Coordinates of C-alpha atoms in Angstrom, one line a residue:
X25 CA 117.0 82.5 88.4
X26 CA 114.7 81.6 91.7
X27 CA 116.4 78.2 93.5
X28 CA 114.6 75.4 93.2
X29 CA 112.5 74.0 96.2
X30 CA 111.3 70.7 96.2
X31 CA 107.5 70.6 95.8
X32 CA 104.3 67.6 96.0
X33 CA 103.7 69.3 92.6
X34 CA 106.0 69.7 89.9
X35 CA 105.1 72.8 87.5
X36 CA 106.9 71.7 84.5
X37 CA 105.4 74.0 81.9
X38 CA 105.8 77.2 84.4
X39 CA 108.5 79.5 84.7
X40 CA 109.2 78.8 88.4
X41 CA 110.0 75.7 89.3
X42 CA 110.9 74.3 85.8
X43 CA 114.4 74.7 86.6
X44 CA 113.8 71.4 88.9
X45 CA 113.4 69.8 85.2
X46 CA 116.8 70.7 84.2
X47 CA 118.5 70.0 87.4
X48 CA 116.7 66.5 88.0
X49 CA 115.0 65.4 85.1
X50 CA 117.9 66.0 82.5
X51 CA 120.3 64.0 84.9
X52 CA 118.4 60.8 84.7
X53 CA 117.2 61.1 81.0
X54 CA 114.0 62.9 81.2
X55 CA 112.5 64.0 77.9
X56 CA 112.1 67.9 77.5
X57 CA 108.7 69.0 77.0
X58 CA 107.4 69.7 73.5
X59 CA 104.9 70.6 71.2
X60 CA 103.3 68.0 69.6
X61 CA 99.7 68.4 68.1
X62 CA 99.5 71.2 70.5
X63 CA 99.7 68.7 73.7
X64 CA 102.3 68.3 75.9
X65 CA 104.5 65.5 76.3
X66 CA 107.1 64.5 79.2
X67 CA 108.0 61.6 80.7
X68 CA 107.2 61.4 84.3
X69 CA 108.5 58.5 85.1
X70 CA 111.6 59.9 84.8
X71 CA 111.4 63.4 86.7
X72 CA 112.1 63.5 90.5
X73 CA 112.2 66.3 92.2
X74 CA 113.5 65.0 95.4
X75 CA 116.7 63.6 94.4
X76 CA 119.0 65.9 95.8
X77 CA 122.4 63.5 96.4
X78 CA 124.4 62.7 93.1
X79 CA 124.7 58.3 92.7
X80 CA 123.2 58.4 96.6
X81 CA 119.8 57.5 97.6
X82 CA 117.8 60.2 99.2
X83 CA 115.9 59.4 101.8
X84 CA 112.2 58.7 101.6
X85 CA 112.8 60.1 97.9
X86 CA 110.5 56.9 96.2
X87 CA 111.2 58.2 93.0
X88 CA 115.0 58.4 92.9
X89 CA 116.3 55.8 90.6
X90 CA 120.0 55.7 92.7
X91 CA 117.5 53.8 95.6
X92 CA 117.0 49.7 95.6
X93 CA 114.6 47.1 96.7
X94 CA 116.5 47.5 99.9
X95 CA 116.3 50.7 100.4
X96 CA 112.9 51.2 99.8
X97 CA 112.0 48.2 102.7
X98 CA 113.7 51.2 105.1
X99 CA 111.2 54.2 103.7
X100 CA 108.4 55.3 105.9
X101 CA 106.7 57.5 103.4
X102 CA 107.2 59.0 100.1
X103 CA 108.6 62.9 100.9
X104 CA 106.9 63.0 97.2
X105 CA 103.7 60.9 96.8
X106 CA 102.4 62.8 93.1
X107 CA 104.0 64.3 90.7
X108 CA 102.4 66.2 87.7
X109 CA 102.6 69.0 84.9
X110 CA 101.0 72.1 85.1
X111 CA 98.0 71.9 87.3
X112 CA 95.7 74.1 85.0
X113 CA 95.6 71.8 82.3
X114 CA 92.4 69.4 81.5
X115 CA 94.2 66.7 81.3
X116 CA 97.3 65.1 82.1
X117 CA 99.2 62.4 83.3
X118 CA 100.4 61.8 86.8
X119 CA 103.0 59.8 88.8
X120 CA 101.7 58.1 91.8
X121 CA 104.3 56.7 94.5
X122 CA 103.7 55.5 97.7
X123 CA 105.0 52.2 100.2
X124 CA 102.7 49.1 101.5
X125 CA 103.9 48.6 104.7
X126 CA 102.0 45.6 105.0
X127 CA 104.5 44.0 102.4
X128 CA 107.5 42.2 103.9
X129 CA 109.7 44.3 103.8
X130 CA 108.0 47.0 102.5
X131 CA 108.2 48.0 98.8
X132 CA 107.3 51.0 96.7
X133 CA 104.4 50.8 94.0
X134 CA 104.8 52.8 91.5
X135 CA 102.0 53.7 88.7
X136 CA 100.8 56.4 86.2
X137 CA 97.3 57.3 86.2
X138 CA 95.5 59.8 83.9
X139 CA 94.2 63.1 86.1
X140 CA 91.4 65.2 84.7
X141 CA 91.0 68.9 86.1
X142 CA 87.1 69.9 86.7
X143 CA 87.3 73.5 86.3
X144 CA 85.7 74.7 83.5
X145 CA 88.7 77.4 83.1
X146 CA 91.1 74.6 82.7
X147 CA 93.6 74.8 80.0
X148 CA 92.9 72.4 77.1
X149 CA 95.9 73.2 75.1
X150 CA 99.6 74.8 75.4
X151 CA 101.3 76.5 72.2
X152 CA 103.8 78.7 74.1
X153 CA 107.0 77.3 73.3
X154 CA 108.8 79.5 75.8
X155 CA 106.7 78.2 78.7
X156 CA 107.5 74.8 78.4
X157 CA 111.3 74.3 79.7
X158 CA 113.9 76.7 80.9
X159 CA 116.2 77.8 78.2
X160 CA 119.5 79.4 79.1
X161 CA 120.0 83.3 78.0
X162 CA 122.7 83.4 75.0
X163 CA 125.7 84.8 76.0
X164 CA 126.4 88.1 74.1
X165 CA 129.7 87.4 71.8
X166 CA 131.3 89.5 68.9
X167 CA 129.4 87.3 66.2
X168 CA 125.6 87.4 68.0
X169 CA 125.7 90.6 69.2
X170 CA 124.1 92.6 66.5
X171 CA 121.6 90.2 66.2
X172 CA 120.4 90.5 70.3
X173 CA 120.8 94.1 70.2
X174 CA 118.3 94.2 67.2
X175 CA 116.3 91.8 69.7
X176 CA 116.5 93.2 73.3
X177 CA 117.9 96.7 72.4
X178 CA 114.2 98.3 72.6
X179 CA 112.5 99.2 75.9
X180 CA 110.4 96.6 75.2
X181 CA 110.9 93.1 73.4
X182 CA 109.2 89.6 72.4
X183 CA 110.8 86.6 72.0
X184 CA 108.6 85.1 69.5
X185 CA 105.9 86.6 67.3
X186 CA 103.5 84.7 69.0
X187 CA 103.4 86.9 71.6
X188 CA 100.5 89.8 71.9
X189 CA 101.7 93.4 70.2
X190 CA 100.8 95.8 72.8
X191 CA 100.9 98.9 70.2
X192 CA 98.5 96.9 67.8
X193 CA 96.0 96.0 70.6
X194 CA 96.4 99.7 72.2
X195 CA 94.8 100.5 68.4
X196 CA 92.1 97.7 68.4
X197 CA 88.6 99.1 69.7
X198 CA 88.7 96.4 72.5
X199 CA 91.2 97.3 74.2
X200 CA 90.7 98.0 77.7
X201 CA 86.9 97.4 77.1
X202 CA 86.3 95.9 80.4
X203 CA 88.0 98.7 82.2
X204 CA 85.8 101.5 83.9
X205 CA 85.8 105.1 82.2
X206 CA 88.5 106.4 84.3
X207 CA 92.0 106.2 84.5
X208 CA 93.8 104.2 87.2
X209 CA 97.6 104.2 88.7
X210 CA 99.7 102.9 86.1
X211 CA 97.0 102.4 83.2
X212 CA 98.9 103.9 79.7
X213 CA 97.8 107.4 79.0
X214 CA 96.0 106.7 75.7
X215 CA 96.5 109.6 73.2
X216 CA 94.6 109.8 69.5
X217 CA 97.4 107.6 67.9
X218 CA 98.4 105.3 70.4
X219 CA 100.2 106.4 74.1
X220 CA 102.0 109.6 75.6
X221 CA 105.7 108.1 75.3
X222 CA 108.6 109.2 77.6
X223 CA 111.4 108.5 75.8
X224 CA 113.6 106.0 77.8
X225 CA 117.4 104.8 77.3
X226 CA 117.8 101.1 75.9
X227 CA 120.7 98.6 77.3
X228 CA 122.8 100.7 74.8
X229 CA 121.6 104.3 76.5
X230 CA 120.1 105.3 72.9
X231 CA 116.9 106.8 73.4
X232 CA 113.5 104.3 72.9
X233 CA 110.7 105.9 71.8
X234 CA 108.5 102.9 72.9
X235 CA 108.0 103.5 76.5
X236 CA 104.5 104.6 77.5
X237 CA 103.4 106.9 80.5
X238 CA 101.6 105.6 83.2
X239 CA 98.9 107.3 85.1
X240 CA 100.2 108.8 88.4
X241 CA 103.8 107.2 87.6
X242 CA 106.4 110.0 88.1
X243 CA 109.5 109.4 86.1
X244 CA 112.6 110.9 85.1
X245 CA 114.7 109.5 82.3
X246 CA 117.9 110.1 80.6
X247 CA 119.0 108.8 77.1
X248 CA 121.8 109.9 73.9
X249 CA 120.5 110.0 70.6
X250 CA 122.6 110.3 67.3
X251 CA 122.6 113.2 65.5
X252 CA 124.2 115.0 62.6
X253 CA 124.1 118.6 62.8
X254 CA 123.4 118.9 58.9
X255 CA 120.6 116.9 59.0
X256 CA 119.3 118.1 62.0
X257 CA 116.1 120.0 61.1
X258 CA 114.6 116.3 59.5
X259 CA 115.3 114.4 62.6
X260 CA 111.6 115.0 65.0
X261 CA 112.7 113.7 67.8
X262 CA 115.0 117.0 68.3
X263 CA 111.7 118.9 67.6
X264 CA 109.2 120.5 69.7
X265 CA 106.5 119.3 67.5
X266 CA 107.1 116.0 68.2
X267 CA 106.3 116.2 72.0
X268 CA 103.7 118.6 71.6
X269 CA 101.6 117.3 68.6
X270 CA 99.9 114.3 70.6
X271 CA 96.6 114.6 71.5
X272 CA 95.4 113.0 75.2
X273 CA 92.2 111.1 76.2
X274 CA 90.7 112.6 78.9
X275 CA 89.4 109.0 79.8
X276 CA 90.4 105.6 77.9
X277 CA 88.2 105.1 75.0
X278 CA 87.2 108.5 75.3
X279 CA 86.4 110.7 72.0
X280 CA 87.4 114.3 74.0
X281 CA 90.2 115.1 74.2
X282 CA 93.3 117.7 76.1
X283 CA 96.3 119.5 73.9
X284 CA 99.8 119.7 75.0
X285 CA 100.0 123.5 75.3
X286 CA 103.7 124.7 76.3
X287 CA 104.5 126.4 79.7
X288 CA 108.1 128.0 79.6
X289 CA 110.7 127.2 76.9
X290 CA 114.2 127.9 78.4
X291 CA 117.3 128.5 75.9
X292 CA 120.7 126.4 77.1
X293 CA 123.8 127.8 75.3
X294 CA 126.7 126.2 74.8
X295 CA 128.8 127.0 78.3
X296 CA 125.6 125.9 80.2
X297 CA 124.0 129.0 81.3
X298 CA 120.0 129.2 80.8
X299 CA 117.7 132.1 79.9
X300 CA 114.1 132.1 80.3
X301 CA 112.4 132.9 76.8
X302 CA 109.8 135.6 77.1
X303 CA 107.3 133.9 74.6
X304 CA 106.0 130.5 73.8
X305 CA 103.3 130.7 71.5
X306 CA 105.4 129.8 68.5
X307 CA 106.9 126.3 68.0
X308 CA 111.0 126.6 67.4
X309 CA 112.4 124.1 64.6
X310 CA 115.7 123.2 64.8
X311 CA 118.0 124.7 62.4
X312 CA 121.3 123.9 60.7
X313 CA 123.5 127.5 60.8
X314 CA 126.2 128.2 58.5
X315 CA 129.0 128.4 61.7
X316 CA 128.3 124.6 61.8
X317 CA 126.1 124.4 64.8
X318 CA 122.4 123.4 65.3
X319 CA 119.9 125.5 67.4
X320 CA 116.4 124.8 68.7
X321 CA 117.1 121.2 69.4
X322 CA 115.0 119.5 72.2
X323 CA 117.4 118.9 75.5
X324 CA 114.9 118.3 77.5
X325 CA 111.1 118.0 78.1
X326 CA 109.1 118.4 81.6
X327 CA 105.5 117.2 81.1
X328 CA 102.9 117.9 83.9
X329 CA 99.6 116.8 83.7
X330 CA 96.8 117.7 85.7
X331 CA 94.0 114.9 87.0
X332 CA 91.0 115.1 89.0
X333 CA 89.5 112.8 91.2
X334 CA 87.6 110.8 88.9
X335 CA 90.4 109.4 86.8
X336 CA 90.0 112.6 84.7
X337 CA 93.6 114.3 82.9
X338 CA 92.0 117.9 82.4
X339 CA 95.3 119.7 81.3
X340 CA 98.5 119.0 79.6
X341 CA 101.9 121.0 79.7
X342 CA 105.2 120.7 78.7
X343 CA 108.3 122.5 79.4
X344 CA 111.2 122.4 76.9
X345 CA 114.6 123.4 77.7
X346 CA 116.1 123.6 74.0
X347 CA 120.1 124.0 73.3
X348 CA 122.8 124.3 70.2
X349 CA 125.2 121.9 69.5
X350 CA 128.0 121.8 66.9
X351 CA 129.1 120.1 64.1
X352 CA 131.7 118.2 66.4
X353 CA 129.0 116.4 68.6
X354 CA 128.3 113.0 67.4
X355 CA 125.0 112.3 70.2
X356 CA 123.4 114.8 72.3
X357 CA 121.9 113.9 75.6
X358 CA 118.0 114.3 76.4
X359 CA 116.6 114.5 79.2
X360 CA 112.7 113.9 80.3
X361 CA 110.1 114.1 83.2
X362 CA 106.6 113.3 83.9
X363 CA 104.9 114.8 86.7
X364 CA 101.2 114.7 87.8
X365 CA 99.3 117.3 90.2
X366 CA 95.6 117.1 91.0
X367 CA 93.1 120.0 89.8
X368 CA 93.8 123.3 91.9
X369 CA 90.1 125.3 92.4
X370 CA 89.0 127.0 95.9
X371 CA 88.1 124.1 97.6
X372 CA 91.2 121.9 95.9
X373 CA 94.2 120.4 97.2
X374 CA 97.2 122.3 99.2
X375 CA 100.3 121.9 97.4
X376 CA 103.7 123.3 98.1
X377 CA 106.7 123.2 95.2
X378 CA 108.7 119.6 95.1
X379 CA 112.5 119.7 95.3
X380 CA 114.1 117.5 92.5
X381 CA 117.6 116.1 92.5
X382 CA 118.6 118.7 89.4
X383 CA 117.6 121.9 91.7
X384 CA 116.7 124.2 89.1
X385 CA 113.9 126.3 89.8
X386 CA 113.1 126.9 85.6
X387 CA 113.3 122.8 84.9
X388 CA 110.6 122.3 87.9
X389 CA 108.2 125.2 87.1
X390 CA 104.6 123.3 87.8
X391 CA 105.8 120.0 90.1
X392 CA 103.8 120.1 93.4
X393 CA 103.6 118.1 96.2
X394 CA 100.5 117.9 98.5
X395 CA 100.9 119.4 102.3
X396 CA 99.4 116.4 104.8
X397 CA 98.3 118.1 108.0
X398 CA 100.5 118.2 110.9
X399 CA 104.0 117.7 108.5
X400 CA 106.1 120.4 108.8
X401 CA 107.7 120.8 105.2
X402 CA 110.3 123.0 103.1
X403 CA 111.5 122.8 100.2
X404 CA 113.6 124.9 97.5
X405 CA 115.5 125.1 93.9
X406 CA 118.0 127.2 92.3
X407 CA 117.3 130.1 90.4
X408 CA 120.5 131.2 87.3
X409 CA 120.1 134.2 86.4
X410 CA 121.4 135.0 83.1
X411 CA 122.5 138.4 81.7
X412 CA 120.4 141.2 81.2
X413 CA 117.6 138.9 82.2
X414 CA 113.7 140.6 82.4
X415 CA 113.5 142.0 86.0
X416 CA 109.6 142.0 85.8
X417 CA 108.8 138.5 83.5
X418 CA 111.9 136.9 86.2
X419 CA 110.0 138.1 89.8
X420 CA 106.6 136.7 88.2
X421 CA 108.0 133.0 87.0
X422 CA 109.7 133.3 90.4
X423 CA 106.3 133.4 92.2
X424 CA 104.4 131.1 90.1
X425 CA 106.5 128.5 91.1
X426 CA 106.3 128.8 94.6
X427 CA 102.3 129.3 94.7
X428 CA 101.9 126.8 91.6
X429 CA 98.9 127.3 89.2
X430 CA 95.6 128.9 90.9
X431 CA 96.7 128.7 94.5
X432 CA 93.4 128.5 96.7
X433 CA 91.8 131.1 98.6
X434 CA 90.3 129.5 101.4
X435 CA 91.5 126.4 103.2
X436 CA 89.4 123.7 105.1
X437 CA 88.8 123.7 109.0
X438 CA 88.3 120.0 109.0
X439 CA 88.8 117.2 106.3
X440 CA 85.3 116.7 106.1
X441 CA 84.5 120.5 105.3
X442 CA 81.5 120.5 103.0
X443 CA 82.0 123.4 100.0
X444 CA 78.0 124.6 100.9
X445 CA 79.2 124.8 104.6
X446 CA 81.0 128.4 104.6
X447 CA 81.6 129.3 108.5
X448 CA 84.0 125.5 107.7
X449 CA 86.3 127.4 105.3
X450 CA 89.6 129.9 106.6
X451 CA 90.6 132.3 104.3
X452 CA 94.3 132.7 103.4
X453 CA 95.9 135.9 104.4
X454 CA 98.7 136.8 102.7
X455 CA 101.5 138.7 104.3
X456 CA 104.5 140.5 102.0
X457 CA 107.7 141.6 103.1
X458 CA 110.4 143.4 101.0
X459 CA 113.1 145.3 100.5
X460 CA 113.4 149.3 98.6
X461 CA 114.7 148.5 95.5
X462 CA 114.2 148.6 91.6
X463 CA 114.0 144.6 90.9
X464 CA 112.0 142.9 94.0
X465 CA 112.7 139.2 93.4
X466 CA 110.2 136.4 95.6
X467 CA 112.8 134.2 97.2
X468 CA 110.6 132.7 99.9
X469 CA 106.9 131.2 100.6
X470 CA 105.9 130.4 104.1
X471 CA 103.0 129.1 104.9
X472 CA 101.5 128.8 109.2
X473 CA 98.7 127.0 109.7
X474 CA 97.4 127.2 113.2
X475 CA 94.9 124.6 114.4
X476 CA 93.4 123.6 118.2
X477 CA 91.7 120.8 119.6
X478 CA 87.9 120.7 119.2
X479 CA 85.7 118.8 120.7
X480 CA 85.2 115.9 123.6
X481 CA 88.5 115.5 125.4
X482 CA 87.8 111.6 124.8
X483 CA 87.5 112.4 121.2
X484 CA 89.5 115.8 120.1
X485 CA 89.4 117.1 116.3
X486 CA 92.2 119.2 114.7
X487 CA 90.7 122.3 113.5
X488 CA 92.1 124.7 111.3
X489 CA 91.7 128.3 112.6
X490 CA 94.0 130.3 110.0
X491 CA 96.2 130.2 107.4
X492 CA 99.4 132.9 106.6
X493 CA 101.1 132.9 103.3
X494 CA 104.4 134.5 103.2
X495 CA 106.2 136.0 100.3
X496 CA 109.3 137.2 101.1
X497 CA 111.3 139.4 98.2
X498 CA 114.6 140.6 98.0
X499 CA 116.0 142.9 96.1
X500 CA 118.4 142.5 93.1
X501 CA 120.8 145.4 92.2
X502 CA 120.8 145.6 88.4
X503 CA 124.2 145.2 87.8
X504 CA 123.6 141.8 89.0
X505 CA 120.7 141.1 86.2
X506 CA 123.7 142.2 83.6
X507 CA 126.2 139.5 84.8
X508 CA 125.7 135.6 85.9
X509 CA 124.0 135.1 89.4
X510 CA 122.3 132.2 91.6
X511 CA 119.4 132.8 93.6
X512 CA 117.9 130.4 96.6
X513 CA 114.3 130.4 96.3
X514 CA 112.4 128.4 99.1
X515 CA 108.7 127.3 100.2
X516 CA 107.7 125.6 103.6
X517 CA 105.0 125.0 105.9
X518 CA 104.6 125.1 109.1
X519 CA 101.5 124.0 111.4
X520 CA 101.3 125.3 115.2
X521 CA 99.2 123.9 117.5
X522 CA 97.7 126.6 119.6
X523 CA 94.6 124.4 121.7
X524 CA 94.3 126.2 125.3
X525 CA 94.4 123.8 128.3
X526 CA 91.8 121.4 128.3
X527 CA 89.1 121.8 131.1
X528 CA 87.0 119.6 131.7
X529 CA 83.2 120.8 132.1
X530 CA 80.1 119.5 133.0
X531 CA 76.5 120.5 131.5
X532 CA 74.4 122.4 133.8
X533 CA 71.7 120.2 135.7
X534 CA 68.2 120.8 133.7
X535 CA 65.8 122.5 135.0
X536 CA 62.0 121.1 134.6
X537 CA 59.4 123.8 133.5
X538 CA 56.2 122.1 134.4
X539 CA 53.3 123.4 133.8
X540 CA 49.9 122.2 135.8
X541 CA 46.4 122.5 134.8
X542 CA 44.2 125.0 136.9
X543 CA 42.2 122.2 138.4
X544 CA 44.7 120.0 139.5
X545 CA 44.0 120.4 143.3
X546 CA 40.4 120.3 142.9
X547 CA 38.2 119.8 144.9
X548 CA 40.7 120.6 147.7
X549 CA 41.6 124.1 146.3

C-alpha cells in the first residue's frame, strides 16, 4: 500500500490516496463512501487530510477538529484550503476553509459549496463499488481458503462480475477496432478462437491456461499439473494437439491466417537423457502402457514466431520436448517458452544464436538475437548426445542452430544500404575448417566483420568492407555416438576496424577553360 501524502485534493473514490480516508476520516467519524442511486455520498465535513497529531492540533490544519477558537486566531493560512472527491466527476461537493485576518483575532470560516466540472468527459456517475474506499485484503485462514483460491488461484481474476471479461470481448467483433492493422509490443496474439496462451503457474504453481502471449514479449514459464497416468491419453494439455491446433492472425482482426507447424520433437526418458527424433510430421498422443507408465506426454513446448516489420507474424513453430512418467507420479512439471525473431531474407536482419539459462542446444533450436554493429558477441549451448544417435541428422541440427533459418548472403556496407544499390552489399564468405574423420560435428560459428572509416574526417561513416563465416567441425569417434557425451557448440562475432591513417587532403585548385570568341581583340587584332 503507497503512504499517504497529504494533498489540496483529496481523491476519495481513487485507489491512491483513499487510504487518507481510512487513516483520517474513520478517526473523526467520517462516513464511507457509498452507492446510492448511483451518486456518491461522503461527508466532507468530516475528512481532513492534514491532521497528522492524535488529540493535538496541527498546525495551520483549519480542518482538524482537535484545534479551537484559539488556536485558529494563531493560523496564518490553511496548509489545506479545498477539499473534494474525485476531480472527474460533474458534480460534487466541496469543503472550503480559509482565515479572515481582518477578524480580531482571526477565525476560520468554514463552508460547503457545490463544484461543477466543465469538461464534457466528466464522469456523471460511479457504480464501481471497489473504487470507492480501501478495503483490507482477507487474510487467508483454514476456513476461507478454498473459497480465495477458487477466487485469485487463476492467472488472472475479478473481484466482482461487474468487471469487463477480457476473453468475451477478445471474441466481440469490436475489439481492438480502433487499433491499426498491425501488431504492436505487448498487443495479445489473437488466434481463430481467442489468444495464443503460454501456460503460466498460479499462486499454487498449477498450471493456468489463461495467460495470453504478448507480441514481442519473451517469456519462459514453469508450472505442475495433476495427472493420472491411466487417464492420461484424455487429458489435452499433455498433448501435442493442444499446442499445435491454434490457428494465428497474421494481423488483429485479420481473416488470414499462420499454422503452428512443429520444428524438432526431442524424446526425454526417464534418467534425463534426450534424443533428437528423426521425424515430425506425425502428431504423438500420449499413451497409457501396460508397465504402468505414460509416454508422449508434453514436458515442454518452445514456440518461435517470426514477424516482419510491419506488425506482420508470418510463421509459427513449436518445439516439443515429450517424456514418460509412471504410475507413481502424482504432477508432472511443464515447462514453456516464447521467443520472437524477425523475417530472415537477403537483405534481412543479422542474427547470431541466444544463450538461455537451461543451455541446451536441442531446447533453443530457432532463438536468435540480432548482432548491433561494433558489439563484439559470443555465445553457446550444450549439445547431449545420446546413444547411437544419427551422425548425419545430428551434424545438420548442429548447424542450423548456429546459422538459424535462411542465414543471409550478403550483408550491408552502411545502414542505409538500399536493396536496388548492389556495389552497397558484401557477400559473406564462408570459410570451413575440420578434422579427418567419419562423424564431422559443427561446434563453432565465427563471424569477422571488417569495416573502415569513410568519408570527411569531420564526419567519418563505418563501412562494412567484408564479412567471414566460420564453421569449425570436429570430429566424433563413433564409439562416442554409442555411449552418453556432451558437446560445447559456440557462435560469436567479432568486428575489426581496419581504417588506414587518416590524411587529410585538399582538392586540387580548378583550372578555368575559357574559351574567347575570334573577334574579341577586334579591331586591334
Amino acid at each position: 500500500m503507497r503512504p499517504c501524502v497529504p494533498s489540496t485534493n483529496l481523491q476519495v473514490p481513487g485507489s491512491g490516496p483513499a487510504c487518507a480516508l481510512k487513516y483520517f476520516g474513520l478517526e473523526f467519524g467520517a462516513e464511507l463512501p457509498a452507492l446510492k442511486d448511483q451518486a456518491l455520498v461522503y461527508n466532507l465535513a468530516k475528512l481532513c487530510v492534514c491532521n497528522l497529531l492524535v488529540a493535538q492540533c496541527d498546525i495551520n490544519c483549519c480542518c482538524d477538529p482537535d484545534c479551537s477558537a484559539a488556536d485558529f486566531s494563531l493560523f496564518t493560512t490553511c496548509s489545506v484550503p479545498v477539499v473534494t472527491g474525485d476531480s472527474q466527476l460533474c458534480s460534487q461537493e466541496a469543503a472550503v476553509y480559509s482565515i479572515d485576518v481582518t477578524a480580531h483575532p482571526p477565525e476560520r470560516i468554514f463552508k460547503l459549496i457545490d463544484q461543477f466540472n466543465p469538461n464534457i468527459f466528466c464522469i456523471q456517475t460511479v457504480n464501481y463499488k471497489q473504487a470507492l474506499s480501501f478495503i483490507p485484503p482477507e487474510t487467508p485462514t483454514a476456513q476461507n481458503f478454498d473459497h480465495l483460491l477458487e477466487q485469485f488461484g487463476g492467472a488472472a481474476f475479478s473481484a466482482e462480475s461487474d468487471i469487463l471479461n477480457t476473453e468475451l470481448d477478445a471474441q466481440s467483433p469490436f475489439f481492438y477496432s480502433n487499433e491499426t492493422a498491425r501488431y504492436e509490443y505487448g498487443v495479445p496474439i489473437q488466434t481463430a478462437d481467442a489468444f495464443l496462451r503460454l501456460p503460466s503457474p498460479t499462486v499454487s504453481s498449477q498450471c493456468s491456461d489463461a495467460n495470453p502471449a504478448g507480441f514481442l514479449v519473451n517469456q519462459a514459464t514453469k508450472c505442475s499439473r495433476m495427472i493420472n497416468t491411466e487417464n492420461c491419453g484424455v487429458i489435452q494439455e499433455l498433448s501435442m494437439l493442444f499446442y499445435t491446433s491454434s490457428h494465428i492472425l497474421v494481423v488483429p482482426n485479420s481473416s488470414q491466417m499462420v499454422n503452428i507447424t512443429v520444428q524438432s520433437i526431442t524424446f526425454q526418458s526417464l534418467n534425463g537423457t534426450r534424443t533428437l527424433l528423426n521425424s515430425t510430421d506425425a502428431i504423438l498422443f500420449p499413451m497409457f502402457s501396460g508397465v504402468n507408465m505414460c509416454t508422449n506426454i508434453v514436458l515442454g513446448a518452445s514456440y518461435l514466431l517470426t514477424y516482419t516489420d510491419a506488425g506482420e507474424i508470418t510463421e509459427a513453430a513449436v518445439s516439443f520436448v515429450l517424456g514418460t512418467v509412471n504410475s507413481t507420479v502424482l504432477s508432472v512439471q511443464q515447462s514453456f517458452e516464447i521467443s520472437f525473431t524477425q523475417s530472415t531474407n537477403e537483405y534481412g536482419q543479422l542474427t547470431i544464436l541466444r544463450s538461455t539459462s537451461n543451455q541446451d542446444c536441442l531446447a533453443i533450436e530457432g532463438a536468435r538475437t540480432p548482432v548491433l554493429f561494433g558489439y563484439n558477441m559470443i555465445s553457446g549451448c550444450k549439445l547431449r548426445i545420446t546413444a547411437y544417435a544419427e551422425c548425419q541428422l545430428l551434424a545438420q541440427t548442429v548447424l542450423n542452430i548456429l546459422k538459424g533459418q535462411s542465414f543471409p548472403e550478403y550483408v550491408a556496407s552502411f545502414g542505409n544500404s538500399q536493396p536496388q544499390d548492389v556495389l552497397d552489399w558484401v557477400p559473406i564468405t564462408y570459410i570451413h575448417s575440420s578434422e579427418q574423420g567419419p562423424c564431422q560435428l559443427p561446434i563453432s560459428f565465427e563471424i569477422e566483420v571488417k569495416w573502415t572509416k569513410y568519408g570527411s574526417l569531420v564526419n567519418p561513416q563505418a563501412k562494412i568492407i567484408s564479412v567471414t563465416a566460420s564453421i569449425t567441425s570436429s570430429t566424433l569417434a563413433l564409439t562416442n555416438l554409442r555411449s552418453k557425451n556432451t558437446l560445447q557448440i559456440a557462435s560469436s562475432v567479432t568486428f575489426i576496424d581496419v581504417s588506414a591513417p587518416a590524411e587529410p587532403g585538399y582538392k586540387a585548385q580548378p583550372t578555368i577553360e575559357a574559351k574567347l570568341p575570334f573577334d574579341f581583340f577586334f579591331p586591334f587584332v
